[in-house]
Amino acid sequence: MTAMYTTPTTDTRSGTGGAGAAVLRAEARLFGRELGSLFWILLFPTILLLILGAIPDFREADPSLGGQRVVDLYASIAVLLAMIMAAILAMPAVIAGYREHGVLRRLRTTPVHPGALLAAQVGLHAAAVLVSVVLALGVARLAYGVLLPRSLAFYALCTVLATAATFAIGAVITASARSARAVQTVGTIVFFPTMFTAGVWLPVQSMGGWLHDVVVRTPLGAAAEALNDALVGRTPDGADLAVMMGWTAVLALVSVRAFRWE
Amino acid sequence: MRVDGLLKRYGEKVAVRDVSFEVGEGEVFGILGPNGAGKTTTVESIAGLRVGDGGAIRVLGIDPWADRPALTRVLGVQLQESRLQPKITVDEALTLWSSFYDDPVPWRGLVDRLGLGAQGGTRFADLSGGQQQRLSIALALVGRPRVAILDELSTGLDPQARRQVWEIVRELRADGVTVLLVTHSMEEAQQLCDRIAIIDGGRIRALDTPEGLIRGATAATVTTFTASAAVDLEDLRAAAGVSSVRADAGRIVVEGADGAALAVLDRLRQQRVTPSGLRIVDGSLDTAYLDLTSTTSEEQPA
């Protein structure tokens, strides 16, 4: 008998640090196979920006927007759209599927915590958002002469806060329902109000009166204001940053409380 | 491995009550029982996936409810109805799982012996049910576990794949790996297990070697014969140790305990009946199992 199951070999590997990296590598490969998600996250925001920028009126400076053009506003809306696609439409479905099919449960029987899988998924989707942001801003600059962010540090900060807020929304969606199908339904329902408040149909800056006051208190409305401020070089409004952070904290807490591994 | 007075409730319902057993190192221990008997709850408690409401469990001295990280390094688990990422390939899954352990088994050999060698590039979702099952077994063993829990090992496998899997279980035992086998299949239990616990209604109904269980059953032996004249079946039913008598396609079939055959022959002589084509064979685990589980289902109103 060869004792193949019990005889130790000399090849010893590092512990869970290597395993965490292996999980990330494997999930990155799998993410690369999700062509639908990649399209909606990476390409769709930029495509939408290109289409809207093709409308001549949107390339006219508008005094009511402080001299900005509509297409300038849409650069930041495209950025938010990438976040919405990744955090609300794509990722909850993946994680809910892993939970429903017992992938997370199975991982609990190994030395690797299933949290490594979630961390890899969040990291990969966030990385895709970052690529999409760079692509959208770069294309906006080249195609329509939209300024690159004047205040890069603030733009980066606002991007991080907005990403955190949208992923927190996605986390609540994932935790809210048990089955993958229900999670997908909830995700689709949440998808439209987040698109609206991000300004996809009507930029937040063009909204008037009470609608504007309500929308800037939502995470994506506040994000749209703050990102555009950073784009033109203004210091973002502290209230907008506080709204994003507040939502993130509350939603993260709710999702952590409600989340079930099985 | 020791399980001591395990109790597990789901709300009001008691899933497992007072389950205790010990499994020696290198033993293949079977857990048999009908659906909903508490088998899976029991093994999931041992795997640390569920924490019991009472009792204690030790696996190689490790408390699964308190120290799961230590347990995961010595325990390999193949769970029922557990799937993988739909688009992960066989090779990728094994590479990934190998990275979890300090000293993994060279998995190519494992995959070949499970008949998955040609499926290396196939995605999980494209594998057949039996192939998924075999991959799941490979993942449970790739970490070179000292204790393996295999839940519904051969469900969905064709006979040839089942033989391959059985062979692997025998090799595990030869290597001193303790195996906890949850199964529906009497044949599998009889073939592989050193000892078997029959669980029903959340309790252990019997715990013995396969031979011991058969011996203790109401149909430890089955006596069949054809009779030269009419036989008084009622008289045979009254014989010591006889549990059932029936006429089956011209033959009389008498099931009973170990000594029942002799008592039946006695009664036949008194009835002046000569049996011909007389055969006395061992009962199977099936009857032992049905004896132990059917009595309990009657106790509980459906």
Coordinates of C-alpha atoms in Angstrom, one line a residue:
Chain A
M1 CA 0.0 0.0 0.0
T2 CA 1.4 3.3 -1.0
A3 CA -0.2 5.3 1.8
M4 CA -0.8 8.1 -0.6
Y5 CA -3.2 9.9 1.6
T6 CA -1.1 10.1 4.8
T7 CA 2.5 10.2 3.8
P8 CA 3.7 13.7 4.0
T9 CA 5.7 15.0 1.1
T10 CA 8.6 17.4 1.5
D11 CA 6.8 20.1 -0.4
T12 CA 5.3 22.3 2.2
R13 CA 3.3 25.4 1.4
S14 CA 2.7 28.6 3.3
G15 CA -0.5 28.8 5.3
T16 CA -3.6 30.9 4.7
G17 CA -1.8 33.8 3.2
G18 CA -1.0 31.8 0.1
A19 CA -4.5 30.4 0.2
G20 CA -6.1 33.9 0.2
A21 CA -4.0 34.7 -2.9
A22 CA -5.1 31.5 -4.5
V23 CA -8.7 32.3 -3.9
L24 CA -8.2 35.8 -5.4
R25 CA -6.5 34.2 -8.5
A26 CA -9.3 31.7 -9.0
E27 CA -12.0 34.2 -8.6
A28 CA -10.2 36.6 -11.0
R29 CA -10.3 33.9 -13.6
L30 CA -14.0 33.2 -13.0
F31 CA -14.7 37.0 -13.1
G32 CA -13.0 37.1 -16.5
R33 CA -15.6 34.5 -17.7
E34 CA -18.5 36.7 -16.7
L35 CA -18.7 38.5 -20.0
G36 CA -22.1 40.1 -19.3
S37 CA -20.9 41.7 -16.0
L38 CA -17.7 42.9 -17.7
F39 CA -19.6 44.6 -20.4
W40 CA -22.0 46.3 -18.1
I41 CA -19.3 47.4 -15.7
L42 CA -16.4 48.2 -18.0
L43 CA -18.0 49.3 -21.3
F44 CA -21.6 50.3 -20.9
P45 CA -21.0 53.5 -18.9
T46 CA -18.5 54.8 -21.5
I47 CA -20.8 53.8 -24.4
L48 CA -23.7 55.7 -22.8
L49 CA -21.4 58.7 -22.3
L50 CA -20.4 58.5 -26.0
I51 CA -24.1 58.3 -27.1
L52 CA -25.3 61.2 -24.9
G53 CA -22.3 63.3 -25.9
A54 CA -23.3 62.9 -29.5
I55 CA -26.4 65.1 -28.8
P56 CA -25.4 68.6 -29.9
D57 CA -27.3 70.4 -27.2
F58 CA -25.5 68.4 -24.5
R59 CA -22.2 69.9 -25.7
E60 CA -23.4 73.5 -25.3
A61 CA -22.3 75.4 -22.2
D62 CA -25.4 76.0 -20.0
P63 CA -25.4 79.1 -17.8
S64 CA -27.9 77.5 -15.5
L65 CA -25.2 74.8 -14.8
G66 CA -22.6 77.4 -14.0
G67 CA -21.3 77.3 -17.5
Q68 CA -20.8 73.5 -17.5
R69 CA -22.1 71.4 -20.4
V70 CA -24.5 68.5 -19.8
V71 CA -21.8 66.1 -21.2
D72 CA -19.4 67.3 -18.4
L73 CA -22.0 66.2 -15.9
Y74 CA -22.4 62.8 -17.5
A75 CA -18.7 62.0 -17.1
S76 CA -19.3 61.6 -13.3
I77 CA -22.6 60.0 -13.9
A78 CA -20.9 57.3 -16.0
V79 CA -18.5 56.8 -13.1
L80 CA -21.4 56.2 -10.8
L81 CA -23.1 54.0 -13.3
A82 CA -20.0 51.7 -13.3
M83 CA -20.4 51.4 -9.5
I84 CA -24.1 50.7 -9.7
M85 CA -23.5 48.0 -12.3
A86 CA -20.8 46.3 -10.3
A87 CA -22.1 46.6 -6.7
I88 CA -25.9 46.4 -7.2
L89 CA -26.4 44.4 -10.4
A90 CA -23.4 42.1 -10.7
M91 CA -22.0 41.2 -7.4
P92 CA -25.0 40.4 -5.2
A93 CA -26.1 37.8 -7.8
V94 CA -22.7 36.1 -7.6
I95 CA -22.5 36.0 -3.9
A96 CA -26.1 34.9 -3.5
G97 CA -25.4 32.1 -5.9
Y98 CA -22.3 31.0 -4.0
R99 CA -24.4 31.0 -0.8
E100 CA -27.4 29.1 -2.4
H101 CA -25.2 26.5 -4.0
G102 CA -23.3 25.8 -0.8
V103 CA -19.9 27.1 -2.1
L104 CA -19.6 29.2 1.1
R105 CA -20.6 26.3 3.3
R106 CA -18.2 24.0 1.6
L107 CA -15.4 26.5 2.1
R108 CA -16.2 26.6 5.8
T109 CA -15.0 23.0 6.0
T110 CA -11.6 24.0 4.8
P111 CA -8.8 26.0 6.6
V112 CA -9.9 29.1 4.5
H113 CA -12.6 31.3 5.8
P114 CA -15.4 31.9 3.2
G115 CA -14.9 35.6 3.9
A116 CA -11.9 35.2 1.6
L117 CA -14.2 34.5 -1.2
L118 CA -16.4 37.6 -0.5
A119 CA -13.3 39.8 -0.1
A120 CA -12.0 38.5 -3.5
Q121 CA -15.4 39.3 -5.1
V122 CA -15.5 42.8 -3.6
G123 CA -11.9 43.5 -4.6
L124 CA -12.4 42.3 -8.2
H125 CA -15.6 44.2 -8.7
A126 CA -14.1 47.3 -7.2
A127 CA -11.0 46.9 -9.4
A128 CA -13.3 46.7 -12.4
V129 CA -15.0 49.9 -11.3
L130 CA -11.6 51.6 -11.1
V131 CA -10.8 50.5 -14.7
S132 CA -14.2 51.7 -15.8
V133 CA -13.7 55.1 -14.1
V134 CA -10.4 55.6 -15.9
L135 CA -11.8 54.5 -19.2
A136 CA -14.9 56.8 -18.9
L137 CA -12.9 59.9 -17.9
G138 CA -10.3 59.2 -20.6
V139 CA -12.8 58.7 -23.3
A140 CA -14.8 61.8 -22.2
R141 CA -11.6 63.8 -22.4
L142 CA -10.7 62.6 -25.8
A143 CA -14.1 62.5 -27.4
Y144 CA -15.7 65.6 -25.9
G145 CA -13.0 67.5 -24.2
V146 CA -14.4 67.0 -20.8
L147 CA -11.8 68.2 -18.3
L148 CA -9.9 65.6 -16.3
P149 CA -10.6 66.1 -12.6
R150 CA -9.1 69.4 -11.5
S151 CA -8.9 68.2 -8.0
L152 CA -7.6 64.7 -8.4
A153 CA -7.2 64.0 -4.6
F154 CA -10.8 65.0 -4.0
Y155 CA -12.0 63.1 -7.0
A156 CA -10.2 60.0 -5.7
L157 CA -11.7 60.5 -2.3
C158 CA -15.2 60.9 -3.6
T159 CA -14.7 57.9 -5.8
V160 CA -13.7 55.8 -2.8
L161 CA -16.7 57.1 -0.7
A162 CA -19.2 56.5 -3.5
T163 CA -17.8 53.0 -4.2
A164 CA -18.1 52.2 -0.5
A165 CA -21.7 53.5 -0.4
T166 CA -22.8 51.5 -3.5
F167 CA -21.1 48.3 -2.3
A168 CA -22.9 48.8 1.0
I169 CA -26.2 48.9 -0.9
G170 CA -25.1 45.8 -2.7
A171 CA -24.3 44.1 0.6
V172 CA -27.7 44.9 2.0
I173 CA -29.3 43.4 -1.1
T174 CA -27.2 40.3 -0.8
A175 CA -28.1 39.9 2.9
S176 CA -31.8 40.8 2.5
A177 CA -32.9 37.7 0.7
R178 CA -32.1 34.0 0.9
S179 CA -32.3 32.7 -2.6
A180 CA -30.2 33.9 -5.5
R181 CA -33.4 34.6 -7.5
A182 CA -34.9 36.8 -4.7
V183 CA -31.6 38.7 -4.5
Q184 CA -31.6 39.3 -8.2
T185 CA -35.2 40.6 -8.0
V186 CA -34.4 43.0 -5.1
G187 CA -31.3 44.1 -7.0
T188 CA -33.3 45.0 -10.1
I189 CA -35.8 46.9 -7.9
V190 CA -33.0 48.9 -6.2
F191 CA -31.2 49.4 -9.5
F192 CA -33.6 51.9 -11.0
P193 CA -33.8 54.4 -8.0
T194 CA -30.0 54.4 -7.7
M195 CA -29.7 55.1 -11.4
F196 CA -32.3 57.9 -11.1
T197 CA -30.6 59.5 -8.0
A198 CA -27.2 59.2 -9.7
G199 CA -28.7 61.4 -12.5
V200 CA -28.7 59.0 -15.4
W201 CA -32.0 60.4 -16.7
L202 CA -31.7 63.9 -15.4
P203 CA -28.4 65.1 -13.8
V204 CA -28.7 66.0 -10.2
Q205 CA -27.5 69.5 -10.9
S206 CA -30.4 70.0 -13.3
M207 CA -33.0 68.9 -10.7
G208 CA -34.9 71.7 -9.1
G209 CA -36.6 72.5 -5.8
W210 CA -37.6 69.7 -3.4
L211 CA -36.5 66.9 -5.8
H212 CA -32.9 68.2 -5.7
D213 CA -33.1 68.5 -1.9
V214 CA -34.3 64.9 -1.5
V215 CA -31.9 63.4 -4.1
V216 CA -28.7 65.0 -2.6
R217 CA -29.6 63.2 0.7
T218 CA -29.4 59.8 -1.1
P219 CA -25.9 58.2 -1.4
L220 CA -25.7 58.4 -5.2
G221 CA -27.2 61.9 -5.3
A222 CA -24.6 63.2 -2.9
A223 CA -21.9 61.3 -4.8
A224 CA -23.0 62.9 -8.1
E225 CA -22.7 66.4 -6.5
A226 CA -19.4 65.7 -4.8
L227 CA -17.8 64.1 -7.9
N228 CA -18.8 66.9 -10.1
D229 CA -17.4 69.5 -7.6
A230 CA -14.1 67.7 -7.6
L231 CA -14.1 67.5 -11.4
V232 CA -14.4 71.2 -11.8
G233 CA -11.9 71.8 -9.0
R234 CA -14.3 72.9 -6.2
T235 CA -13.9 71.5 -2.7
P236 CA -16.7 69.0 -2.3
D237 CA -19.5 70.0 0.1
G238 CA -18.9 68.4 3.5
A239 CA -22.6 67.6 3.7
D240 CA -22.3 65.4 0.5
L241 CA -19.4 63.5 2.0
A242 CA -21.2 63.1 5.3
V243 CA -24.3 61.7 3.5
M244 CA -22.2 59.1 1.7
M245 CA -20.3 58.1 4.8
G246 CA -23.5 58.0 6.9
W247 CA -25.3 55.7 4.4
T248 CA -22.2 53.5 4.1
A249 CA -22.0 53.1 7.9
V250 CA -25.7 52.3 8.4
L251 CA -26.0 50.0 5.4
A252 CA -22.8 48.1 6.2
L253 CA -24.0 47.6 9.8
V254 CA -27.4 46.3 8.5
S255 CA -25.8 44.0 6.0
V256 CA -23.4 42.5 8.5
R257 CA -26.2 41.9 11.0
A258 CA -28.5 40.3 8.4
F259 CA -26.0 38.3 6.4
R260 CA -26.1 34.5 6.6
W261 CA -23.4 32.3 5.3
E262 CA -25.9 29.6 4.4
Chain B
M1 CA -13.7 10.5 17.3
R2 CA -16.1 10.6 20.1
V3 CA -19.7 11.9 20.1
D4 CA -21.3 12.2 23.5
G5 CA -25.0 12.8 24.0
L6 CA -25.4 15.0 21.0
L7 CA -28.6 17.1 21.1
K8 CA -29.7 19.4 18.3
R9 CA -33.0 21.3 18.0
Y10 CA -34.3 23.4 15.2
G11 CA -36.8 25.6 16.9
E12 CA -39.3 23.3 18.6
K13 CA -38.3 20.3 16.6
V14 CA -35.6 18.0 18.0
A15 CA -33.5 16.8 15.1
V16 CA -31.0 14.7 17.1
R17 CA -31.2 13.4 20.6
D18 CA -28.8 11.6 22.8
V19 CA -26.6 10.4 20.0
S20 CA -23.4 8.9 21.3
F21 CA -20.7 6.8 19.6
E22 CA -17.0 6.4 19.3
V23 CA -15.1 5.7 16.2
G24 CA -11.6 4.3 16.3
E25 CA -8.7 5.6 14.3
G26 CA -8.7 3.9 10.8
E27 CA -12.2 2.7 11.2
V28 CA -14.9 3.1 8.6
F29 CA -18.0 4.0 10.5
G30 CA -21.4 4.0 8.7
I31 CA -24.4 6.1 9.6
L32 CA -27.6 4.7 8.1
G33 CA -31.1 5.9 8.4
P34 CA -34.2 7.2 6.5
N35 CA -34.5 10.8 5.2
G36 CA -34.8 13.3 8.0
A37 CA -33.5 10.8 10.6
G38 CA -30.8 13.2 11.7
K39 CA -27.8 11.7 9.9
T40 CA -26.8 14.9 8.2
T41 CA -27.3 17.0 11.3
T42 CA -25.1 14.6 13.1
V43 CA -22.2 14.8 10.7
E44 CA -22.6 18.5 10.3
S45 CA -22.2 18.9 14.0
I46 CA -19.1 16.8 13.9
A47 CA -17.8 18.9 11.0
G48 CA -18.4 22.0 13.2
L49 CA -20.9 23.4 10.7
R50 CA -23.6 23.3 13.3
V51 CA -23.2 23.7 17.0
G52 CA -25.2 21.3 19.1
D53 CA -27.6 22.3 21.9
G54 CA -26.2 19.7 24.2
G55 CA -23.5 17.0 24.4
A56 CA -19.9 17.1 23.3
I57 CA -17.9 16.0 20.3
R58 CA -14.1 15.4 20.0
V59 CA -12.3 14.7 16.8
L60 CA -8.7 13.7 17.4
G61 CA -9.0 15.7 20.6
I62 CA -10.3 18.8 18.9
D63 CA -13.7 20.4 19.9
P64 CA -15.3 21.1 16.5
W65 CA -17.6 23.8 18.1
A66 CA -14.8 25.7 19.7
D67 CA -11.8 25.2 17.5
R68 CA -12.9 24.8 13.9
P69 CA -9.7 26.2 12.4
A70 CA -7.7 23.3 13.9
L71 CA -10.4 20.8 12.8
T72 CA -10.4 21.9 9.2
R73 CA -6.7 20.9 8.9
V74 CA -7.3 17.3 9.8
L75 CA -10.9 16.8 8.5
G76 CA -12.0 16.4 4.9
V77 CA -15.7 16.8 4.2
Q78 CA -17.8 15.9 1.3
L79 CA -21.2 17.5 1.8
Q80 CA -24.5 16.5 0.3
E81 CA -25.8 19.1 -2.2
S82 CA -22.8 21.3 -2.1
R83 CA -21.8 22.7 -5.4
L84 CA -18.9 24.8 -6.6
Q85 CA -18.6 28.0 -8.6
P86 CA -20.4 27.1 -11.9
K87 CA -17.6 28.2 -14.2
I88 CA -14.6 26.8 -12.3
T89 CA -12.9 23.9 -14.0
V90 CA -11.9 20.6 -12.4
D91 CA -8.2 21.5 -12.5
E92 CA -8.8 25.0 -11.1
A93 CA -10.9 23.7 -8.3
L94 CA -8.2 21.1 -7.3
T95 CA -5.4 23.7 -7.6
L96 CA -7.4 26.1 -5.4
W97 CA -8.3 23.5 -2.8
S98 CA -4.7 22.2 -2.7
S99 CA -3.5 25.7 -1.8
F100 CA -5.6 25.6 1.4
Y101 CA -3.5 22.9 2.9
D102 CA 0.1 22.6 4.0
D103 CA 0.7 19.2 2.5
P104 CA -1.8 18.4 -0.2
V105 CA -2.1 15.1 -2.0
P106 CA -0.7 15.3 -5.6
W107 CA -4.2 15.7 -7.1
R108 CA -3.6 14.5 -10.6
G109 CA -3.3 10.9 -9.3
L110 CA -6.4 11.4 -7.3
V111 CA -8.4 12.7 -10.2
D112 CA -7.2 9.9 -12.5
R113 CA -8.3 7.3 -10.0
L114 CA -11.7 8.9 -9.7
G115 CA -12.1 8.7 -13.5
L116 CA -12.0 12.5 -13.9
G117 CA -8.6 12.6 -15.7
A118 CA -10.2 13.7 -19.0
Q119 CA -12.4 16.4 -17.5
G120 CA -9.6 18.7 -16.3
G121 CA -10.7 21.6 -18.4
T122 CA -14.4 21.1 -17.9
R123 CA -16.4 23.6 -16.0
F124 CA -18.3 22.4 -12.9
A125 CA -21.7 23.3 -14.4
D126 CA -20.9 21.2 -17.4
L127 CA -20.0 18.0 -15.5
S128 CA -22.6 15.3 -15.0
G129 CA -24.0 14.7 -11.6
G130 CA -21.7 11.8 -11.0
Q131 CA -18.7 13.7 -12.1
Q132 CA -19.6 16.6 -9.8
Q133 CA -19.9 14.1 -7.0
R134 CA -16.5 12.6 -7.7
L135 CA -14.9 16.0 -7.8
S136 CA -16.5 16.7 -4.5
I137 CA -14.9 13.6 -3.1
A138 CA -11.5 14.5 -4.6
L139 CA -11.7 17.9 -2.9
A140 CA -12.5 16.3 0.5
L141 CA -9.4 14.1 0.2
V142 CA -6.9 16.5 -1.4
G143 CA -5.9 18.0 2.0
R144 CA -4.7 14.6 3.2
P145 CA -7.2 14.4 6.0
R146 CA -6.9 12.1 9.0
V147 CA -10.7 12.0 9.3
A148 CA -13.0 12.0 6.3
I149 CA -16.7 12.6 6.4
L150 CA -18.4 11.4 3.2
D151 CA -22.1 12.2 3.0
E152 CA -24.1 10.3 0.4
L153 CA -20.9 9.1 -1.1
S154 CA -22.2 7.2 -4.1
T155 CA -25.4 9.0 -4.9
G156 CA -25.7 9.5 -8.6
L157 CA -22.8 7.3 -9.5
D158 CA -22.9 4.6 -12.0
P159 CA -21.9 1.1 -10.9
Q160 CA -18.4 1.4 -12.2
A161 CA -17.7 4.8 -10.6
R162 CA -19.2 3.4 -7.4
R163 CA -16.6 0.7 -7.4
Q164 CA -13.8 3.2 -7.9
V165 CA -15.1 5.3 -5.0
W166 CA -15.4 2.2 -2.8
E167 CA -11.9 1.2 -3.6
I168 CA -10.7 4.7 -2.5
V169 CA -12.5 4.3 0.8
R170 CA -10.8 0.9 1.4
E171 CA -7.4 2.5 0.7
L172 CA -8.2 5.3 3.1
R173 CA -8.8 2.8 5.8
A174 CA -5.6 0.9 4.9
D175 CA -3.8 4.2 5.3
G176 CA -5.3 4.6 8.8
V177 CA -7.7 7.4 7.9
T178 CA -10.9 7.4 9.9
V179 CA -14.0 7.5 7.7
L180 CA -17.5 8.5 8.6
L181 CA -19.8 7.3 5.9
V182 CA -23.4 8.5 5.6
T183 CA -25.3 6.4 3.3
H184 CA -28.7 5.2 2.1
S185 CA -27.3 2.1 0.5
M186 CA -27.3 -1.1 2.5
E187 CA -24.9 -2.7 0.0
E188 CA -22.5 0.1 0.5
A189 CA -22.7 0.0 4.2
Q190 CA -22.2 -3.8 4.2
Q191 CA -19.3 -3.6 1.8
L192 CA -17.3 -0.8 3.5
C193 CA -18.2 -0.3 7.1
D194 CA -16.5 -1.8 10.1
R195 CA -19.4 -0.7 12.2
I196 CA -22.8 0.8 11.5
A197 CA -25.1 3.1 13.5
I198 CA -28.7 3.1 12.4
I199 CA -30.3 6.4 13.2
D200 CA -34.0 7.1 13.1
G201 CA -36.1 9.8 14.6
G202 CA -33.0 11.5 15.8
R203 CA -31.8 8.6 17.9
I204 CA -29.4 5.7 17.5
R205 CA -31.5 2.6 17.1
A206 CA -28.7 0.1 16.8
L207 CA -24.9 0.2 16.6
D208 CA -23.0 -2.9 15.6
T209 CA -20.9 -4.6 13.0
P210 CA -22.9 -5.4 9.8
E211 CA -22.8 -9.1 10.8
G212 CA -24.0 -8.3 14.3
L213 CA -26.9 -6.2 13.0
I214 CA -28.0 -9.0 10.6
R215 CA -27.7 -11.6 13.4
G216 CA -29.9 -9.5 15.7
A217 CA -32.6 -8.9 13.1
T218 CA -35.9 -10.7 13.0
A219 CA -34.8 -12.1 9.6
A220 CA -31.2 -13.2 10.5
T221 CA -31.9 -16.3 8.5
V222 CA -34.3 -17.0 5.7
T223 CA -35.5 -20.6 5.3
T224 CA -37.2 -21.5 2.1
F225 CA -38.6 -24.9 0.8
T226 CA -41.4 -26.5 -1.1
A227 CA -43.7 -28.8 0.7
S228 CA -45.0 -32.2 -0.2
A229 CA -48.4 -31.5 1.3
A230 CA -50.4 -28.6 2.7
V231 CA -48.6 -26.9 5.4
D232 CA -50.2 -25.3 8.5
L233 CA -48.6 -21.8 8.2
E234 CA -50.2 -20.7 11.5
D235 CA -48.4 -23.5 13.2
L236 CA -45.1 -22.4 11.8
R237 CA -45.7 -18.8 12.8
A238 CA -45.9 -20.0 16.4
A239 CA -42.5 -21.6 16.3
A240 CA -39.8 -20.1 18.4
G241 CA -37.9 -17.3 16.8
V242 CA -40.0 -17.1 13.6
S243 CA -40.9 -13.6 12.6
S244 CA -42.7 -14.1 9.3
V245 CA -44.1 -16.9 7.1
R246 CA -45.4 -16.5 3.6
A247 CA -46.0 -18.6 0.6
D248 CA -44.2 -17.1 -2.3
A249 CA -44.5 -18.6 -5.9
G250 CA -45.0 -22.1 -4.6
R251 CA -42.2 -21.9 -2.0
I252 CA -42.7 -21.3 1.7
V253 CA -40.5 -18.5 3.0
V254 CA -39.8 -18.4 6.7
E255 CA -37.8 -15.5 8.2
G256 CA -36.6 -15.6 11.7
A257 CA -33.8 -15.4 14.2
D258 CA -30.8 -17.6 14.3
G259 CA -32.4 -20.8 15.6
A260 CA -35.7 -20.4 13.8
A261 CA -34.8 -22.9 11.0
L262 CA -34.5 -25.8 13.4
A263 CA -37.8 -25.0 15.1
V264 CA -39.5 -24.9 11.7
L265 CA -38.1 -28.3 10.7
D266 CA -39.4 -29.7 14.0
R267 CA -42.9 -28.4 13.4
L268 CA -42.8 -29.7 9.8
R269 CA -42.0 -33.2 11.1
Q270 CA -44.9 -33.0 13.6
Q271 CA -47.1 -31.9 10.6
R272 CA -45.7 -34.9 8.7
V273 CA -44.6 -32.7 5.9
T274 CA -41.3 -33.3 4.1
P275 CA -39.6 -30.1 2.9
S276 CA -37.8 -30.3 -0.4
G277 CA -35.4 -27.9 -2.0
L278 CA -34.6 -26.7 1.5
R279 CA -32.4 -23.6 1.7
I280 CA -31.3 -21.7 4.7
V281 CA -29.5 -18.4 4.0
D282 CA -28.3 -15.4 5.9
G283 CA -30.6 -12.5 6.0
S284 CA -29.4 -9.1 4.6
L285 CA -28.8 -5.8 6.2
D286 CA -32.0 -4.6 4.5
T287 CA -34.2 -6.5 6.9
A288 CA -32.1 -5.5 9.9
Y289 CA -32.5 -1.9 8.8
L290 CA -36.2 -2.1 8.1
D291 CA -36.8 -3.8 11.4
L292 CA -35.1 -1.0 13.3
T293 CA -36.5 1.9 11.4
S294 CA -40.1 0.7 10.7
T295 CA -41.0 0.2 14.3
T296 CA -40.1 3.7 15.1
S297 CA -42.1 5.2 12.2
E298 CA -45.2 3.5 13.6
E299 CA -44.7 5.2 17.0
Q300 CA -44.9 8.6 15.4
P301 CA -48.2 9.6 13.8
A302 CA -47.5 10.8 10.3

